[in-house]
Amino acid sequence: MNSRHFTIAIDGPAAAGKGTLSRLIAETYGFHHLDTGLTYRATAKALLDAGKTLDDEIVAEKMAREVELAGLDRDILSQHEIGEAASKIAVMPSVRRALVEAQRRFSEKTPGTVLDGRDIGTVVCPQAPVKLYVTASPEVRAKRRYDEIISKSAPADFDAIFEDVKRRDERDMGRADSPLKPAEDAHLLDTSEMSIEAAFQAAKSIIDAALSRNN
Ligand code: C5P
C-alpha cells in the first residue's frame, strides 16, 4: 500500500450483502468500486454468446483478457445462468490470472478503491489496509435471494434457491485456485442477524480507524 491510494477488500459468499455494503462504502468515502464478480460474469457471457463451451481454458482466457472493466453492466450480467457459468470458469487458473491483473490495476486508482469478490483479501490485494469478510448463513442468503425475486413479481422456489446457494458455496470454497476463505487479518461481519445499516456502521468504524492510522 502507498499513501496515494487506499484499498478496501471485501470478500464473502453469494448473497451475503457484500455488494450493497461495498456500494455504500464507496459512495461514503468517494472511492471507486469494482464488483469483481462482474468480470467473471462478463467472461462467461462472452463465451456463451459466442456459442463456446465452458471447458476450453485457452478460449476462456482470451475472452477474460478482452473484458473491459468500464463496460461492466450489472443489469445485463445479473442473470442466474451467467452466475452459474461464471463460477464454472472461475476455477480456471489462467482466467483468474487475466482477471486478477486487471483488478489489481483498478485497485491502484486514487484516492481509493473498494473491490468485492471472493479472493480480494487473499490474492488480489493482500496488502489492503482494510479487509472485510462478509457472510451470512446459507438459509438467510437463500431467503434474501428469494425475497428479492418475489419483490420483482417473478416466480421463485425457495428450496431450489437454497440448493443453488449451497452448490455455489461448495464450488467457490472447494476450488484449488484461490478458494473463497477469509484472509487471516480480515474482519468478519456476519450479517445473518444484522441489518445492512448495522453492517455498514461496523464496517465504517473499521475503515475510519485504518484511515486515521494511514494519515
Ligand atoms: O459475486 P458473483 O455472484 O457475481 O460472482 C460470480 C462467480 O464468479 C462466483 O460464484 C465465483 O465463482 C466467481 N468469482 C470469483 N472470484 C471473485 C469474484 C467472483 O471466483 N473475486
Short mmCIF file of C-alpha atoms and ligand atoms in Angstrom, two decimals:
data_model
loop_
_atom_site.label_atom_id
_atom_site.label_comp_id
_atom_site.label_asym_id
_atom_site.label_seq_id
_atom_site.Cartn_x
_atom_site.Cartn_y
_atom_site.Cartn_z
CA MET A 1 0.00 0.00 0.00
CA ASN A 2 1.21 3.52 -0.58
CA SER A 3 -0.40 6.65 0.80
CA ARG A 4 -1.68 7.81 -2.62
CA HIS A 5 -4.39 5.18 -2.72
CA PHE A 6 -6.33 3.24 -0.14
CA THR A 7 -7.84 -0.16 -0.87
CA ILE A 8 -10.75 -1.82 0.88
CA ALA A 9 -11.04 -5.56 0.17
CA ILE A 10 -14.45 -7.15 0.69
CA ASP A 11 -14.98 -10.89 0.30
CA GLY A 12 -17.73 -13.34 1.04
CA PRO A 13 -20.16 -15.85 -0.45
CA ALA A 14 -23.02 -15.01 -2.83
CA ALA A 15 -25.92 -13.00 -1.37
CA ALA A 16 -24.18 -12.17 1.92
CA GLY A 17 -24.80 -8.45 1.38
CA LYS A 18 -21.29 -7.53 0.25
CA GLY A 19 -22.46 -5.83 -2.95
CA THR A 20 -24.79 -3.41 -1.17
CA LEU A 21 -22.23 -2.81 1.55
CA SER A 22 -19.44 -2.18 -0.97
CA ARG A 23 -21.51 0.35 -2.90
CA LEU A 24 -22.43 2.19 0.31
CA ILE A 25 -18.80 2.30 1.43
CA ALA A 26 -17.55 3.50 -1.96
CA GLU A 27 -20.19 6.24 -2.02
CA THR A 28 -19.44 7.36 1.54
CA TYR A 29 -15.67 7.65 1.03
CA GLY A 30 -15.74 8.79 -2.62
CA PHE A 31 -13.80 5.68 -3.70
CA HIS A 32 -14.01 3.75 -6.99
CA HIS A 33 -15.88 0.45 -6.73
CA LEU A 34 -15.32 -2.79 -8.64
CA ASP A 35 -17.61 -5.78 -8.23
CA THR A 36 -15.09 -8.39 -9.40
CA GLY A 37 -17.86 -10.99 -9.80
CA LEU A 38 -18.93 -8.99 -12.86
CA THR A 39 -15.54 -9.63 -14.50
CA TYR A 40 -16.09 -13.42 -14.20
CA ARG A 41 -19.68 -12.97 -15.36
CA ALA A 42 -18.63 -10.88 -18.40
CA THR A 43 -16.11 -13.57 -19.39
CA ALA A 44 -18.76 -16.28 -19.05
CA LYS A 45 -21.30 -14.25 -21.04
CA ALA A 46 -18.81 -13.66 -23.85
CA LEU A 47 -18.27 -17.44 -24.08
CA LEU A 48 -21.99 -18.20 -24.02
CA ASP A 49 -22.72 -15.50 -26.64
CA ALA A 50 -20.02 -16.92 -28.90
CA GLY A 51 -21.56 -20.39 -28.56
CA LYS A 52 -18.43 -21.77 -26.87
CA THR A 53 -18.38 -24.50 -24.26
CA LEU A 54 -17.28 -23.64 -20.72
CA ASP A 55 -14.37 -26.07 -20.61
CA ASP A 56 -11.85 -24.60 -23.04
CA GLU A 57 -9.36 -22.72 -20.89
CA ILE A 58 -7.44 -21.16 -23.81
CA VAL A 59 -10.56 -19.59 -25.32
CA ALA A 60 -11.81 -18.57 -21.86
CA GLU A 61 -8.52 -16.82 -21.06
CA LYS A 62 -8.69 -14.93 -24.36
CA MET A 63 -12.22 -13.74 -23.50
CA ALA A 64 -11.06 -12.78 -19.99
CA ARG A 65 -8.28 -10.61 -21.42
CA GLU A 66 -10.82 -8.76 -23.57
CA VAL A 67 -13.11 -7.80 -20.67
CA GLU A 68 -13.40 -4.01 -20.35
CA LEU A 69 -13.89 -3.02 -16.72
CA ALA A 70 -15.57 0.24 -17.73
CA GLY A 71 -18.27 -1.58 -19.69
CA LEU A 72 -19.50 -3.97 -16.98
CA ASP A 73 -23.27 -3.74 -16.72
CA ARG A 74 -24.86 -5.31 -13.65
CA ASP A 75 -28.34 -5.43 -15.23
CA ILE A 76 -27.15 -7.42 -18.21
CA LEU A 77 -24.86 -9.70 -16.21
CA SER A 78 -27.05 -10.45 -13.21
CA GLN A 79 -28.90 -13.42 -14.78
CA HIS A 80 -28.73 -16.63 -12.81
CA GLU A 81 -27.34 -18.73 -15.70
CA ILE A 82 -24.49 -16.26 -16.16
CA GLY A 83 -23.62 -16.55 -12.46
CA GLU A 84 -23.55 -20.34 -12.70
CA ALA A 85 -21.37 -20.21 -15.82
CA ALA A 86 -19.09 -17.65 -14.12
CA SER A 87 -18.44 -19.94 -11.17
CA LYS A 88 -17.51 -22.75 -13.60
CA ILE A 89 -14.92 -20.74 -15.50
CA ALA A 90 -13.66 -19.17 -12.24
CA VAL A 91 -11.89 -22.46 -11.44
CA MET A 92 -9.50 -21.94 -14.40
CA PRO A 93 -6.11 -20.57 -13.27
CA SER A 94 -5.35 -18.69 -16.50
CA VAL A 95 -8.76 -16.99 -16.48
CA ARG A 96 -8.14 -15.95 -12.87
CA ARG A 97 -4.66 -14.63 -13.69
CA ALA A 98 -6.00 -12.48 -16.54
CA LEU A 99 -8.82 -11.01 -14.45
CA VAL A 100 -6.69 -10.55 -11.33
CA GLU A 101 -4.19 -8.47 -13.36
CA ALA A 102 -6.98 -6.12 -14.46
CA GLN A 103 -8.43 -5.99 -10.93
CA ARG A 104 -5.02 -5.09 -9.43
CA ARG A 105 -4.60 -2.24 -11.91
CA PHE A 106 -8.05 -0.99 -10.92
CA SER A 107 -7.16 -1.19 -7.21
CA GLU A 108 -4.45 1.45 -7.70
CA LYS A 109 -6.85 4.24 -8.61
CA THR A 110 -6.73 7.29 -6.37
CA PRO A 111 -7.90 8.32 -3.86
CA GLY A 112 -9.08 4.82 -3.06
CA THR A 113 -10.95 1.73 -4.17
CA VAL A 114 -13.40 -0.84 -2.89
CA LEU A 115 -13.13 -4.25 -4.54
CA ASP A 116 -15.56 -7.01 -3.68
CA GLY A 117 -15.37 -10.66 -4.61
CA ARG A 118 -14.07 -13.98 -3.30
CA ASP A 119 -10.27 -13.61 -3.26
CA ILE A 120 -9.61 -9.89 -2.87
CA GLY A 121 -8.05 -10.01 0.59
CA THR A 122 -6.23 -13.29 -0.05
CA VAL A 123 -4.96 -12.93 -3.65
CA VAL A 124 -5.84 -9.73 -5.50
CA CYS A 125 -4.93 -7.15 -2.81
CA PRO A 126 -3.27 -8.97 0.08
CA GLN A 127 -1.74 -5.66 1.23
CA ALA A 128 -5.09 -3.86 1.54
CA PRO A 129 -5.23 -1.95 4.83
CA VAL A 130 -8.87 -2.94 5.34
CA LYS A 131 -10.20 -6.45 4.70
CA LEU A 132 -13.75 -7.43 5.46
CA TYR A 133 -15.24 -10.90 5.16
CA VAL A 134 -19.00 -10.54 4.89
CA THR A 135 -21.01 -13.68 5.43
CA ALA A 136 -24.44 -14.98 6.50
CA SER A 137 -25.92 -18.45 6.93
CA PRO A 138 -26.94 -20.24 3.70
CA GLU A 139 -30.60 -20.15 4.84
CA VAL A 140 -30.55 -16.38 5.32
CA ARG A 141 -28.80 -15.82 2.00
CA ALA A 142 -31.29 -18.02 0.16
CA LYS A 143 -34.18 -16.17 1.83
CA ARG A 144 -32.74 -12.81 0.71
CA ARG A 145 -32.47 -14.05 -2.88
CA TYR A 146 -35.99 -15.42 -2.67
CA ASP A 147 -37.43 -12.14 -1.32
CA GLU A 148 -35.58 -10.15 -3.97
CA ILE A 149 -37.08 -12.26 -6.79
CA ILE A 150 -40.58 -12.17 -5.27
CA SER A 151 -40.35 -8.38 -4.89
CA LYS A 152 -39.96 -8.19 -8.68
CA SER A 153 -43.16 -10.26 -9.01
CA ALA A 154 -41.22 -13.14 -10.53
CA PRO A 155 -41.79 -16.79 -9.56
CA ALA A 156 -39.32 -18.23 -7.05
CA ASP A 157 -38.80 -21.63 -5.43
CA PHE A 158 -37.08 -21.37 -2.03
CA ASP A 159 -35.78 -24.96 -1.96
CA ALA A 160 -34.23 -24.63 -5.42
CA ILE A 161 -32.58 -21.33 -4.44
CA PHE A 162 -31.28 -22.85 -1.20
CA GLU A 163 -29.74 -25.80 -3.08
CA ASP A 164 -28.23 -23.36 -5.52
CA VAL A 165 -26.63 -21.24 -2.80
CA LYS A 166 -25.07 -24.35 -1.24
CA ARG A 167 -23.80 -25.64 -4.60
CA ARG A 168 -22.21 -22.28 -5.43
CA ASP A 169 -20.55 -22.16 -1.97
CA GLU A 170 -19.12 -25.63 -2.47
CA ARG A 171 -17.70 -24.72 -5.86
CA ASP A 172 -16.25 -21.37 -4.66
CA MET A 173 -14.83 -22.73 -1.38
CA GLY A 174 -13.66 -26.05 -2.78
CA ARG A 175 -11.67 -24.98 -5.85
CA ALA A 176 -7.89 -25.42 -5.82
CA ASP A 177 -7.01 -21.95 -7.15
CA SER A 178 -7.96 -19.03 -4.87
CA PRO A 179 -10.78 -20.68 -2.91
CA LEU A 180 -13.19 -18.45 -1.04
CA LYS A 181 -11.94 -18.02 2.54
CA PRO A 182 -11.30 -15.12 4.89
CA ALA A 183 -7.80 -13.62 4.84
CA GLU A 184 -6.06 -14.17 8.18
CA ASP A 185 -6.31 -10.49 9.01
CA ALA A 186 -9.89 -9.97 7.73
CA HIS A 187 -12.61 -8.59 10.00
CA LEU A 188 -15.58 -10.95 9.98
CA LEU A 189 -19.04 -9.44 9.56
CA ASP A 190 -21.84 -11.98 9.92
CA THR A 191 -24.95 -10.28 8.56
CA SER A 192 -27.35 -13.18 9.36
CA GLU A 193 -28.98 -11.12 12.09
CA MET A 194 -27.67 -7.71 11.19
CA SER A 195 -29.34 -5.02 9.11
CA ILE A 196 -27.38 -3.50 6.25
CA GLU A 197 -27.22 -0.25 8.25
CA ALA A 198 -25.68 -2.05 11.26
CA ALA A 199 -23.20 -3.84 8.98
CA PHE A 200 -22.31 -0.51 7.39
CA GLN A 201 -21.71 1.14 10.79
CA ALA A 202 -19.47 -1.76 11.85
CA ALA A 203 -17.52 -1.50 8.58
CA LYS A 204 -17.26 2.27 8.91
CA SER A 205 -15.59 2.13 12.34
CA ILE A 206 -13.03 -0.36 10.99
CA ILE A 207 -12.33 1.81 7.93
CA ASP A 208 -12.14 5.09 9.90
CA ALA A 209 -9.62 3.54 12.30
CA ALA A 210 -7.48 2.30 9.38
CA LEU A 211 -7.69 5.66 7.60
CA SER A 212 -6.51 7.53 10.67
CA ARG A 213 -3.57 5.12 11.05
CA ASN A 214 -2.75 5.76 7.38
CA ASN A 215 -2.64 9.55 7.72
O1 C5P B 1 -20.30 -12.44 -6.94
P1 C5P B 1 -20.92 -13.07 -8.16
O2 C5P B 1 -22.07 -13.98 -7.86
O3 C5P B 1 -21.26 -12.06 -9.20
O4 C5P B 1 -19.74 -13.96 -8.78
C1 C5P B 1 -19.99 -14.92 -9.76
C2 C5P B 1 -18.95 -16.02 -9.64
O5 C5P B 1 -17.66 -15.51 -10.00
C3 C5P B 1 -18.75 -16.56 -8.20
O6 C5P B 1 -19.62 -17.61 -7.88
C4 C5P B 1 -17.31 -17.01 -8.22
O7 C5P B 1 -17.20 -18.33 -8.70
C5 C5P B 1 -16.64 -16.10 -9.23
N1 C5P B 1 -15.82 -15.08 -8.57
C6 C5P B 1 -14.54 -15.43 -8.20
N2 C5P B 1 -13.69 -14.51 -7.68
C7 C5P B 1 -14.10 -13.25 -7.47
C8 C5P B 1 -15.43 -12.87 -7.80
C9 C5P B 1 -16.28 -13.83 -8.34
O8 C5P B 1 -14.14 -16.58 -8.36
N3 C5P B 1 -13.23 -12.36 -6.97
#
